[in-house]
XYZ file of C-alpha atoms in Angstrom:
767
model
C 20.546 44.663 -10.927
C 18.746 45.827 -14.090
C 15.303 46.854 -13.311
C 12.343 45.308 -15.216
C 10.672 48.652 -16.209
C 9.622 51.415 -14.064
C 8.547 49.301 -10.957
C 10.685 47.881 -8.487
C 11.202 44.447 -10.020
C 8.158 42.599 -10.780
C 6.519 43.145 -7.369
C 3.597 45.069 -8.992
C 3.080 42.412 -11.788
C -0.445 40.612 -11.519
C 0.595 36.874 -10.940
C -1.186 34.537 -13.116
C 0.216 31.393 -14.740
C -1.578 32.461 -18.076
C -0.091 36.081 -17.858
C 2.997 35.997 -19.892
C 2.557 39.046 -22.209
C 5.030 41.121 -20.259
C 7.198 38.609 -18.281
C 8.510 36.918 -21.580
C 9.623 40.152 -23.378
C 11.148 41.249 -20.002
C 13.337 38.306 -19.934
C 14.442 38.636 -23.444
C 15.524 42.089 -22.665
C 17.346 41.416 -19.677
C 19.097 38.223 -20.676
C 21.697 37.118 -23.312
C 20.592 34.213 -25.497
C 22.165 31.426 -23.654
C 20.975 32.834 -20.175
C 17.396 33.122 -21.473
C 17.722 29.435 -22.530
C 18.782 28.485 -18.954
C 15.973 30.447 -17.386
C 13.197 29.135 -19.531
C 14.657 25.450 -20.006
C 11.750 23.023 -19.386
C 11.658 20.553 -16.529
C 14.120 17.746 -16.317
C 18.040 17.938 -15.664
C 19.836 21.071 -16.492
C 23.476 21.558 -16.408
C 24.745 25.171 -16.723
C 28.474 25.679 -17.393
C 28.828 29.268 -16.070
C 32.157 30.738 -16.682
C 33.411 33.438 -14.294
C 31.522 36.561 -14.193
C 29.059 35.221 -16.892
C 25.908 36.040 -14.744
C 25.054 32.755 -13.278
C 23.620 34.400 -10.020
C 21.311 36.276 -12.521
C 20.367 32.987 -14.290
C 19.726 31.183 -10.816
C 17.489 33.873 -9.630
C 15.621 34.480 -12.747
C 14.953 30.783 -13.276
C 13.422 30.731 -9.950
C 11.225 33.752 -10.616
C 10.419 32.188 -14.061
C 9.298 28.592 -12.158
C 7.009 30.618 -10.130
C 5.674 33.261 -12.716
C 4.985 30.607 -15.190
C 3.099 28.630 -12.632
C 5.346 25.576 -12.953
C 6.280 25.866 -9.207
C 4.881 27.448 -5.956
C 7.767 29.173 -3.954
C 7.731 26.554 -1.166
C 8.613 23.740 -3.772
C 11.666 25.281 -4.742
C 15.134 24.545 -2.799
C 18.234 26.479 -3.849
C 21.495 25.609 -2.460
C 24.477 27.825 -2.402
C 27.942 27.526 -1.027
C 28.150 30.550 1.233
C 25.508 32.495 3.248
C 26.525 35.639 1.641
C 25.412 34.008 -1.848
C 22.158 32.857 -0.129
C 21.370 36.325 1.265
C 22.035 37.951 -2.183
C 19.861 35.595 -4.048
C 17.092 36.083 -1.583
C 17.137 39.833 -1.829
C 17.220 39.647 -5.704
C 14.376 37.200 -5.581
C 12.173 39.507 -3.162
C 12.918 42.497 -5.527
C 11.480 40.303 -8.493
C 8.690 38.903 -6.708
C 7.802 40.878 -3.544
C 8.820 40.199 0.108
C 8.408 37.068 1.571
C 8.902 34.701 -1.232
C 12.505 33.504 -0.342
C 13.397 32.282 2.871
C 17.012 31.911 4.205
C 18.512 30.241 7.452
C 16.960 32.840 10.075
C 13.339 32.412 8.679
C 10.646 30.058 10.269
C 11.411 26.261 10.001
C 8.426 25.078 8.204
C 6.862 21.712 8.425
C 6.882 19.884 5.096
C 4.328 17.369 4.484
C 2.496 15.399 1.803
C 0.379 17.569 -0.193
C 1.538 20.830 1.682
C 0.940 23.761 -0.768
C -0.053 27.244 -0.183
C -3.506 28.089 -1.743
C -1.997 31.391 -2.559
C 0.875 33.712 -2.431
C 0.580 33.804 1.284
C 2.073 30.213 1.426
C 5.538 29.232 2.477
C 8.718 30.727 0.758
C 11.338 29.239 -1.097
C 14.212 27.864 0.724
C 17.524 29.073 0.077
C 20.819 28.475 2.129
C 23.905 26.453 2.162
C 24.083 22.590 2.390
C 24.759 22.821 6.114
C 22.032 25.376 6.810
C 19.456 23.214 4.852
C 20.511 20.009 6.472
C 20.441 21.558 9.898
C 16.693 22.362 9.178
C 16.009 19.030 7.946
C 17.468 17.340 11.062
C 15.375 19.836 13.400
C 12.504 18.249 11.739
C 13.505 14.658 11.061
C 16.722 13.957 12.702
C 15.001 12.296 15.876
C 13.812 9.318 13.449
C 17.534 8.409 13.460
C 18.371 9.457 17.049
C 19.383 12.925 16.558
C 18.158 15.021 19.316
C 16.297 18.144 18.292
C 18.179 20.228 20.692
C 21.682 19.259 19.128
C 24.410 21.864 19.140
C 27.178 22.286 16.459
C 30.585 21.651 17.298
C 32.877 24.371 15.469
C 36.250 23.535 14.573
C 38.068 24.643 17.947
C 35.207 22.407 19.608
C 36.071 19.257 17.341
C 39.644 19.638 18.171
C 39.165 19.717 21.743
C 37.033 16.543 21.685
C 39.505 14.884 19.523
C 42.290 15.674 21.884
C 40.224 14.495 24.834
C 39.440 11.110 22.952
C 43.342 10.915 22.337
C 44.215 11.359 26.001
C 41.817 8.812 26.858
C 43.453 6.262 24.731
C 46.824 7.272 25.869
C 48.080 8.562 22.419
C 50.717 10.809 22.086
C 49.767 14.252 20.336
C 53.460 14.742 19.159
C 53.482 11.376 17.179
C 49.825 12.002 16.043
C 49.110 15.542 15.499
C 45.400 16.105 16.809
C 44.833 18.559 13.790
C 45.709 15.552 11.309
C 43.452 13.256 13.172
C 40.427 15.672 12.956
C 41.288 16.112 9.153
C 41.221 12.362 8.607
C 37.878 12.089 10.365
C 36.240 14.822 8.373
C 37.495 13.297 5.154
C 36.097 10.023 6.173
C 32.618 11.530 7.005
C 32.600 13.429 3.661
C 33.190 10.040 2.002
C 30.103 8.737 3.934
C 32.307 6.448 6.179
C 31.246 6.111 9.763
C 33.663 4.596 12.491
C 33.066 1.042 11.271
C 33.453 1.664 7.553
C 36.783 3.756 8.048
C 38.256 1.062 10.400
C 37.677 -1.576 7.719
C 39.322 0.554 5.081
C 42.329 1.545 7.282
C 45.402 0.804 5.382
C 48.219 2.240 7.158
C 49.369 2.795 10.802
C 48.186 6.385 11.177
C 44.785 5.433 9.725
C 44.524 2.606 12.235
C 45.274 4.999 15.073
C 42.315 7.325 13.608
C 40.424 4.269 13.508
C 40.649 4.146 17.329
C 40.196 7.739 17.968
C 36.930 8.044 15.705
C 34.434 5.997 17.667
C 35.571 7.614 21.051
C 34.876 11.012 19.388
C 31.652 10.151 18.164
C 30.970 8.875 21.766
C 31.568 12.290 23.055
C 29.524 13.809 20.399
C 26.485 11.371 21.206
C 26.756 12.164 24.911
C 26.683 15.781 24.494
C 23.865 15.746 21.709
C 26.618 17.393 19.393
C 27.188 17.324 15.847
C 30.289 18.589 13.939
C 29.831 20.495 10.591
C 30.402 17.035 8.582
C 27.800 15.499 10.599
C 25.016 17.856 9.592
C 25.326 16.290 6.007
C 26.072 12.869 6.663
C 23.246 12.520 9.171
C 20.912 13.796 6.502
C 22.177 10.968 4.013
C 21.785 8.458 6.759
C 18.090 9.785 7.328
C 17.029 9.629 3.689
C 18.904 6.080 3.197
C 17.288 4.585 6.173
C 13.786 6.204 6.369
C 11.930 6.257 3.022
C 8.823 8.133 4.435
C 11.331 11.053 5.448
C 12.902 11.209 2.166
C 9.431 11.056 0.310
C 8.277 13.994 2.216
C 11.157 15.939 1.343
C 11.137 14.797 -2.340
C 7.436 15.870 -2.618
C 8.111 19.204 -0.776
C 10.926 20.338 -3.136
C 9.944 19.511 -6.659
C 12.552 21.819 -7.879
C 16.272 21.697 -6.647
C 18.871 24.123 -7.808
C 22.354 23.852 -6.625
C 24.937 26.782 -7.242
C 28.924 25.879 -7.525
C 28.221 22.350 -8.263
C 31.754 21.697 -9.028
C 32.799 22.100 -5.448
C 30.382 19.385 -4.313
C 31.839 16.468 -2.523
C 30.732 12.739 -2.180
C 28.120 13.540 0.659
C 26.818 16.560 -1.122
C 26.504 14.907 -4.419
C 24.620 11.903 -2.637
C 22.399 14.291 -0.919
C 21.352 15.929 -4.188
C 20.966 12.894 -5.924
C 18.781 11.237 -3.476
C 16.485 14.422 -3.344
C 16.228 14.897 -7.244
C 16.391 11.167 -8.199
C 12.685 10.741 -8.449
C 11.371 13.982 -10.141
C 14.634 14.775 -11.896
C 13.871 18.591 -11.753
C 17.546 19.449 -10.965
C 19.354 22.494 -12.244
C 23.064 22.583 -11.375
C 25.177 25.657 -12.156
C 28.764 25.695 -11.817
C 32.518 25.708 -13.851
C 34.873 22.987 -13.689
C 37.671 25.487 -14.336
C 36.892 27.002 -10.738
C 36.877 23.598 -8.858
C 39.882 24.518 -6.205
C 38.648 22.716 -3.070
C 39.783 19.216 -3.581
C 41.585 19.361 -0.230
C 37.900 19.534 1.302
C 36.901 16.515 -0.615
C 35.469 18.496 -3.434
C 35.383 16.211 -6.782
C 35.240 18.290 -9.995
C 34.205 14.917 -11.543
C 30.671 15.455 -10.103
C 29.944 18.154 -12.651
C 31.980 16.706 -15.615
C 30.023 13.376 -15.053
C 26.530 14.909 -14.813
C 25.491 13.964 -18.255
C 26.394 10.131 -17.260
C 24.132 10.445 -14.089
C 21.155 12.293 -16.240
C 21.602 11.101 -19.789
C 18.475 13.221 -20.772
C 20.140 16.513 -19.276
C 20.220 19.540 -21.139
C 23.768 21.364 -21.420
C 24.116 25.171 -21.558
C 27.261 27.276 -21.679
C 27.438 30.793 -20.449
C 30.668 32.315 -22.025
C 29.798 35.892 -22.194
C 31.721 37.673 -19.221
C 30.383 40.877 -17.922
C 33.184 41.367 -15.274
C 36.544 41.613 -16.891
C 38.324 43.149 -19.777
C 39.489 40.861 -22.737
C 43.082 41.050 -21.855
C 42.447 39.660 -18.132
C 40.232 36.965 -19.627
C 42.914 35.990 -22.276
C 45.451 35.766 -19.678
C 43.252 33.767 -17.634
C 42.499 31.304 -20.461
C 46.306 30.833 -21.122
C 46.562 29.556 -17.781
C 43.450 27.190 -17.705
C 43.535 25.772 -21.218
C 46.436 23.615 -20.098
C 44.230 21.472 -17.894
C 43.507 18.206 -19.851
C 40.323 17.084 -18.398
C 37.865 20.163 -18.742
C 34.616 21.240 -20.648
C 35.479 23.005 -23.854
C 34.707 26.739 -23.262
C 36.427 30.358 -23.654
C 35.249 33.552 -22.096
C 34.677 36.513 -24.133
C 33.581 40.062 -23.444
C 32.232 43.190 -25.041
C 33.955 45.458 -22.636
C 37.058 45.946 -24.974
C 40.779 44.725 -24.470
C 41.368 47.106 -21.435
C 44.873 47.711 -20.015
C 47.475 44.866 -20.232
C 48.162 42.572 -17.457
C 51.038 43.985 -15.637
C 53.856 41.638 -14.556
C 56.683 42.291 -12.453
C 59.608 40.811 -10.559
C 60.580 42.405 -7.096
C 63.615 41.629 -4.805
C 61.648 40.032 -1.846
C 58.255 40.023 -0.128
C 59.222 43.349 1.599
C 59.635 45.278 -1.785
C 56.547 43.550 -3.069
C 54.279 44.711 -0.080
C 55.981 48.357 -0.579
C 55.645 48.037 -4.394
C 51.897 47.196 -4.040
C 51.309 49.803 -1.459
C 52.775 52.626 -3.665
C 50.512 51.487 -6.550
C 47.500 51.307 -4.183
C 48.125 54.963 -3.505
C 48.456 56.053 -6.798
C 45.133 54.552 -7.890
C 43.256 55.741 -4.683
C 44.529 59.345 -5.508
C 43.116 59.009 -8.975
C 39.492 58.939 -7.242
C 39.717 55.336 -6.722
C 38.512 53.639 -3.460
C 40.404 51.245 -1.254
C 37.168 48.948 -1.119
C 37.972 48.384 -5.120
C 41.334 46.810 -4.425
C 42.173 43.437 -3.367
C 45.480 41.647 -2.725
C 45.218 37.900 -3.098
C 47.919 35.332 -2.230
C 48.408 31.530 -1.954
C 49.057 30.998 1.813
C 47.969 32.834 4.942
C 51.697 33.235 5.842
C 52.111 35.826 2.866
C 50.113 38.205 4.729
C 52.512 39.184 7.227
C 54.556 41.511 5.127
C 51.753 42.882 3.659
C 50.149 44.008 6.834
C 53.078 45.270 8.087
C 53.676 47.671 5.114
C 50.087 48.834 5.172
C 50.356 49.477 8.978
C 53.401 51.345 8.502
C 52.149 53.386 5.686
C 48.693 53.996 7.361
C 46.481 52.156 4.721
C 43.739 50.510 6.112
C 42.785 47.143 5.036
C 40.520 43.997 5.907
C 42.255 40.716 6.491
C 39.874 38.051 5.475
C 40.549 34.787 7.415
C 42.260 36.208 10.359
C 40.644 36.013 13.979
C 36.754 35.775 13.104
C 34.397 37.665 14.925
C 32.804 34.296 16.220
C 36.260 32.971 17.256
C 37.108 35.773 19.767
C 37.626 34.736 23.152
C 35.009 36.960 24.724
C 32.278 35.874 22.064
C 33.056 32.164 22.292
C 32.642 32.336 26.144
C 29.439 34.309 25.657
C 28.224 31.525 23.089
C 29.210 29.000 25.222
C 26.813 30.087 28.015
C 24.060 30.373 25.539
C 25.116 26.786 24.259
C 24.720 25.203 27.893
C 21.479 26.977 28.162
C 20.312 25.347 24.983
C 21.785 22.013 25.814
C 23.268 21.660 29.326
C 24.735 18.292 28.238
C 27.072 20.207 25.873
C 30.292 19.031 27.643
C 32.806 21.497 25.602
C 30.569 24.352 26.365
C 30.241 23.458 29.784
C 33.837 22.852 30.322
C 34.732 26.117 28.709
C 32.715 28.438 30.962
C 31.963 26.468 34.247
C 34.860 28.485 35.746
C 34.546 31.698 33.551
C 34.633 34.020 35.483
C 36.353 32.088 38.393
C 34.106 29.815 40.628
C 36.914 27.688 42.214
C 36.101 24.928 39.787
C 39.381 23.794 38.240
C 40.197 21.213 35.585
C 40.568 18.505 38.223
C 37.184 19.113 39.772
C 35.821 18.869 36.106
C 37.691 15.517 35.571
C 36.301 14.041 38.946
C 32.687 15.085 37.818
C 33.106 13.506 34.182
C 34.513 10.129 35.686
C 31.516 10.090 38.473
C 29.034 10.805 35.570
C 30.327 8.049 33.460
C 30.144 5.470 36.390
C 26.675 6.317 36.975
C 25.663 6.434 33.415
C 24.315 9.868 33.456
C 25.365 13.407 32.161
C 27.456 15.908 34.537
C 24.395 18.222 34.498
C 22.092 15.445 35.663
C 24.646 14.360 38.257
C 24.694 18.099 39.846
C 21.073 17.939 39.933
C 21.242 14.735 41.978
C 23.915 15.591 44.288
C 24.976 18.914 45.926
C 28.453 17.701 46.523
C 29.348 14.662 44.417
C 32.254 12.729 46.079
C 35.762 13.826 45.570
C 34.748 17.383 45.165
C 35.816 20.254 47.732
C 32.963 22.432 49.323
C 34.386 25.343 47.822
C 34.015 23.839 44.182
C 30.752 22.169 44.889
C 29.298 25.620 45.919
C 30.648 27.365 42.560
C 29.255 24.226 40.554
C 25.468 24.714 42.184
C 25.934 28.558 41.752
C 26.816 27.784 38.109
C 24.016 25.558 37.544
C 21.405 27.926 39.168
C 22.419 30.572 37.216
C 21.911 28.645 33.742
C 18.549 27.341 34.806
C 17.550 30.779 35.715
C 18.551 32.205 32.414
C 16.854 29.337 30.635
C 13.493 30.280 32.150
C 14.100 33.781 30.829
C 14.057 32.699 27.206
C 10.280 31.920 27.479
C 9.559 35.494 28.908
C 11.773 37.800 26.940
C 12.982 38.250 23.316
C 16.556 36.779 22.442
C 18.666 39.988 22.702
C 17.184 40.819 26.008
C 18.106 37.336 27.335
C 21.637 37.835 25.895
C 21.933 40.996 27.847
C 20.786 39.253 30.990
C 23.377 36.599 30.216
C 26.147 39.178 29.963
C 25.247 40.662 33.263
C 24.227 37.638 35.522
C 27.252 35.627 34.568
C 29.702 38.186 35.277
C 31.090 38.420 31.709
C 30.335 42.205 31.320
C 32.274 43.129 34.380
C 35.029 40.692 33.635
C 35.717 42.245 30.054
C 35.054 45.788 31.077
C 38.067 46.210 33.111
C 38.579 49.793 32.019
C 41.460 49.141 29.483
C 41.291 49.847 25.764
C 41.504 46.118 24.916
C 38.514 45.660 27.625
C 36.477 48.406 25.981
C 36.779 46.601 22.509
C 35.793 43.200 23.983
C 32.628 44.755 25.417
C 32.045 46.128 22.055
C 32.252 42.747 20.501
C 29.767 41.312 23.106
C 27.211 44.196 22.383
C 27.620 43.284 18.627
C 26.702 39.813 19.746
C 23.504 41.101 21.142
C 22.639 43.137 18.413
C 22.999 40.288 15.875
C 20.445 38.369 17.921
C 17.811 41.088 16.964
C 17.190 39.155 13.559
C 15.583 36.502 15.810
C 13.396 38.599 17.811
C 10.406 37.180 15.894
C 10.908 33.914 17.401
C 10.670 32.756 21.131
C 12.399 30.438 23.561
C 14.720 27.511 22.336
C 13.552 27.888 18.830
C 15.183 31.443 18.800
C 18.261 30.465 20.637
C 18.660 27.207 18.717
C 18.472 29.032 15.344
C 20.872 31.727 16.483
C 23.370 29.262 17.546
C 22.975 27.296 14.389
C 23.637 30.226 12.015
C 26.523 31.609 14.293
C 28.377 28.232 13.942
C 27.905 28.092 10.206
C 29.207 31.778 9.512
C 32.283 31.455 7.021
C 35.230 33.953 6.794
C 33.745 35.514 3.673
C 30.453 35.894 5.228
C 31.863 38.275 7.761
C 33.712 40.557 5.217
C 32.096 44.043 5.930
C 32.208 45.466 2.388
C 31.108 48.803 3.418
C 34.146 49.258 5.820
C 36.805 51.286 3.858
C 40.012 49.358 3.447
C 42.218 47.173 1.075
C 41.058 43.704 1.063
C 43.798 41.242 1.790
C 42.690 37.628 1.229
C 43.783 33.970 0.157
C 43.062 32.593 -3.437
C 40.843 30.059 -1.686
C 38.580 32.642 0.056
C 38.147 34.971 -2.791
C 36.040 32.874 -4.916
C 32.540 34.386 -5.490
C 34.060 38.213 -5.030
C 35.170 40.743 -7.502
C 37.165 43.875 -7.319
C 37.995 46.433 -10.097
C 41.676 45.934 -9.194
C 43.584 42.827 -8.195
C 47.028 42.209 -7.187
C 48.334 38.572 -6.830
C 51.381 38.233 -4.848
C 53.679 35.270 -4.699
C 53.516 34.198 -8.404
C 56.400 31.861 -8.078
C 57.376 28.136 -8.438
C 56.861 26.495 -4.827
C 54.133 28.978 -3.943
C 51.761 28.991 -6.842
C 52.015 26.194 -7.962
C 52.490 25.138 -4.473
C 55.306 22.914 -3.690
C 52.983 20.153 -2.483
C 51.241 20.253 -5.440
C 54.235 19.610 -7.998
C 54.435 15.863 -7.499
C 50.697 15.091 -6.547
C 48.357 13.497 -9.334
C 46.229 16.303 -10.392
C 47.913 18.891 -8.441
C 49.210 21.251 -11.080
C 45.577 21.182 -12.705
C 44.172 22.177 -9.240
C 46.874 25.176 -8.988
C 45.874 26.149 -12.369
C 42.196 26.462 -11.358
C 43.314 28.422 -8.253
C 45.370 30.991 -10.449
C 42.456 31.219 -12.805
C 40.230 31.967 -10.113
C 42.293 34.693 -8.854
C 42.965 36.309 -12.271
C 38.976 36.451 -12.868
C 38.272 38.202 -9.896
C 39.812 41.445 -11.491
C 37.536 43.629 -13.309
C 39.748 46.353 -15.061
C 43.177 45.665 -13.654
C 45.476 42.875 -12.923
C 48.881 42.919 -11.409
C 51.040 39.926 -10.960
C 54.294 39.996 -8.989
C 56.883 37.292 -8.324
C 59.765 37.689 -5.937
C 63.469 36.934 -6.717
C 63.979 36.133 -2.903
C 61.269 35.298 -0.270
C 61.249 34.669 3.351
C 58.343 32.407 4.061
C 58.094 29.628 6.975
C 61.303 30.557 8.503
C 63.528 30.062 5.431
C 65.103 32.315 2.502
C 64.722 30.869 -0.874
C 65.523 31.939 -4.313
C 62.543 31.571 -6.428
C 61.792 30.827 -10.260
C 58.803 32.845 -11.750
C 55.569 30.715 -11.610
C 55.125 28.679 -14.693
C 51.855 30.026 -15.038
C 53.424 33.265 -15.965
C 55.221 31.541 -18.925
C 51.862 30.819 -20.517
C 50.879 34.475 -20.855
C 50.890 35.857 -24.388
C 53.330 38.614 -24.540
C 51.051 40.716 -26.511
C 48.829 41.196 -23.332
C 51.593 41.563 -20.928
C 52.999 44.700 -19.666
C 56.470 44.705 -17.837
C 58.794 47.226 -16.127
C 61.121 48.381 -19.054
C 64.623 46.977 -18.710
C 63.993 45.327 -15.361
C 63.611 41.656 -15.287
C 64.807 41.661 -11.339
C 64.710 44.526 -9.083
C 67.220 44.798 -6.232
C 67.000 46.140 -2.618
C 68.244 49.607 -3.620
C 65.210 50.534 -5.731
C 62.550 49.245 -3.236
C 59.328 50.548 -3.605
C 60.035 52.033 -7.220
C 58.780 49.214 -9.289
C 55.584 50.782 -10.178
C 56.338 54.549 -9.863
C 59.727 55.248 -11.400
C 60.070 52.769 -14.299
C 58.712 53.450 -17.751
C 55.591 50.943 -18.643
C 57.218 49.521 -21.855
C 57.644 45.880 -22.638
C 61.403 44.463 -22.052
C 63.499 43.336 -24.898
C 63.201 39.666 -25.080
C 65.980 37.871 -23.426
C 68.173 35.171 -25.519
C 66.822 31.609 -24.910
C 68.314 29.571 -22.104
C 70.265 26.223 -22.616
C 69.301 23.209 -20.795
C 72.113 21.926 -18.994
C 70.742 19.334 -16.708
C 68.465 16.238 -17.391
C 66.124 14.329 -15.267
C 67.754 11.624 -13.032
C 70.912 13.440 -12.954
C 72.868 13.318 -9.432
C 73.981 16.716 -8.544
C 75.299 18.187 -5.541
C 74.614 21.636 -3.783
C 77.171 23.327 -1.358
C 74.343 23.846 1.293
C 72.024 21.044 0.557
C 74.435 18.217 -0.284
C 73.812 15.510 -2.858
C 70.518 14.907 -4.789
C 68.994 14.086 -8.042
C 67.142 15.990 -10.496
C 63.468 15.344 -10.571
C 62.446 17.647 -13.421
C 64.181 20.327 -15.720
C 62.099 22.818 -17.514
C 63.171 25.609 -19.867
C 61.443 28.928 -19.268
C 61.859 32.187 -21.181
C 64.837 33.189 -19.152
C 66.209 30.288 -17.429
C 66.459 26.616 -16.623
C 64.101 25.406 -13.716
C 65.166 22.726 -11.807
C 63.254 20.513 -9.180
C 65.884 18.702 -7.164
C 65.085 15.956 -4.550
C 68.315 16.291 -2.018
C 68.990 13.264 0.113
C 69.038 15.114 3.222
C 66.533 18.061 3.004
C 64.062 16.942 0.521
C 62.762 18.900 -2.600
C 64.046 22.205 -3.639
C 63.093 24.404 -6.661
C 66.422 26.048 -8.053
C 67.403 28.419 -10.840
C 70.042 26.857 -12.818
C 71.876 30.162 -13.562
C 71.981 31.027 -9.862
C 72.365 27.626 -7.834
C 75.695 26.440 -6.913
C 75.194 22.685 -8.434
C 77.775 20.516 -9.363
C 77.207 17.406 -11.578
C 78.086 13.965 -9.871
């Protein structure tokens, strides 16, 4: 961050609303004109189109600081919503460097109790709130959720918990998991909640057989959540919408508390998030949204790019500002990205520019297969690092997680350290989930999923059959399993040894719950690991056991942040934050290593050097997107996001042949490569296609001169034409597109579905 003079930020500035002599000129010296306009814009709705690398975090940070410095807002009257915990942490740190410690609060801070007229008399008041939608809504529910029947001691069901509960609901309804995949059912329920549809609304809108099946599962699943005082991720937002729609006093309190609302990455909001923001800001209308429609890439999660494009319809008086100066990338990279994104029809008109110069051309190379692709990337990585580079400066981006396999194999073989983002996360590791399940039962003994996970870990002679008998008996009596165990030492149908194990488990948990009021959370976690037997269970003398124990120690260390809180408040906040950590949040930027990451996860990050692997038709753009309405536009935005992560050097690779999902396919270069202006592209000279014989030589052994242009291809097939393939059988041409070097065909075969083929290579015969 650029420093404001010789002091650390503005921490030493005397803060009086009328003292603007130094603050104004400092802003003008730090910000470019559009940034300054956005930071100092008057109250009212404000839409900031912030292109990639244009300084949107700086704008948000300085706008918050300016609101406070100018006296237009007190810290506790500001709410800033981000899309990742990492972004919230960075914003909080920047605010505190500008204004001093304690002026910005994140998810782990004190909960606060908003109320009418609550304002600090001085700078000792409550800080601004900064966090993700889920974090913010979780805190609102802890405060007001009881008004709509949400237990203050609710637990958050993660993806694994949600899947388990759905499977349990399906089993109770006698539904076959092979016919109705539970993951698909989970996805439909999640989509329904993001569209603000409860079980009744969803059932009324069901239009096909699978939807009708989901409509049967949905209310049973909701019943399991209710009995366990559980909420899934989507509930955190949906319940707050319900709260504010049903309880005007609660909505009024929060509207009065947060007189200024700022939302980052507004292009990624879905319907429920859009509704939350609108409810909160509709009265005072001091809403500042920052985003870039060109980077809207989460349609599969329900994100709707129309939310940002229609902001002026919702707020006709809105001021609109565009940030087009890029501080991250070279002009060649920006021009390449613009060439891809400009084909999207429904987008705000803008074009990024930079004063950093043209920089190196974008390197485009074809390799033989995914193995050569990985080895070529490894070779160039070694060359770059040898020139005083750092592995932490380099990232490899790809469309699907399956593409990481070949990259990982080569990096391991060549001894290149790497960080795989999106692999098994820390909080998803078995021993960590076991420890968290114990903590969840301590927090809420009615948490059925957590109870079932650890009641027999380590073994207490309590099997699945025993648990089923318990659940049936508890349902019959209308009480929880926990209360049943308190009422009966040995419920009917339970063996003596199982009953002993159950009572031992219950006494253990109750004892640990009492410790919460006597000791800080890290000490309670240490007691939990020892008394439950988890410590002895994982520490079996093996190397794997030692690693598992280190993970449990890491969990204890993470709890240190909550040492200032006590009892159930500390445990509840810790569990909530653990449940809401994302893959990107867990990326250790200090750990040396090449970053391997999907295009969907890389947004918000930047690297001096970026490799994009798999730039092929069927992969980017993905085969599923080709015939979906708006699918190609979404893939263009995804490609644009990947390209604009690069600061100095961008490499684009496409393979002639790729093994993926168990099949070997001949692939055409991505249509997005055809959009690139030749004057900014660098290719291996005389090599439009490599072979297995020169593997790993693409970047090291060829001269870096543009190849001579190939003669234009001739169109041989037309849309709707019947054709036949030796292996795939008969089919029809869906689309024929001429590229610079070939004719690209999309063919729907009668027996095997859609395939993408090269007309010059595919053995096609016309019918």
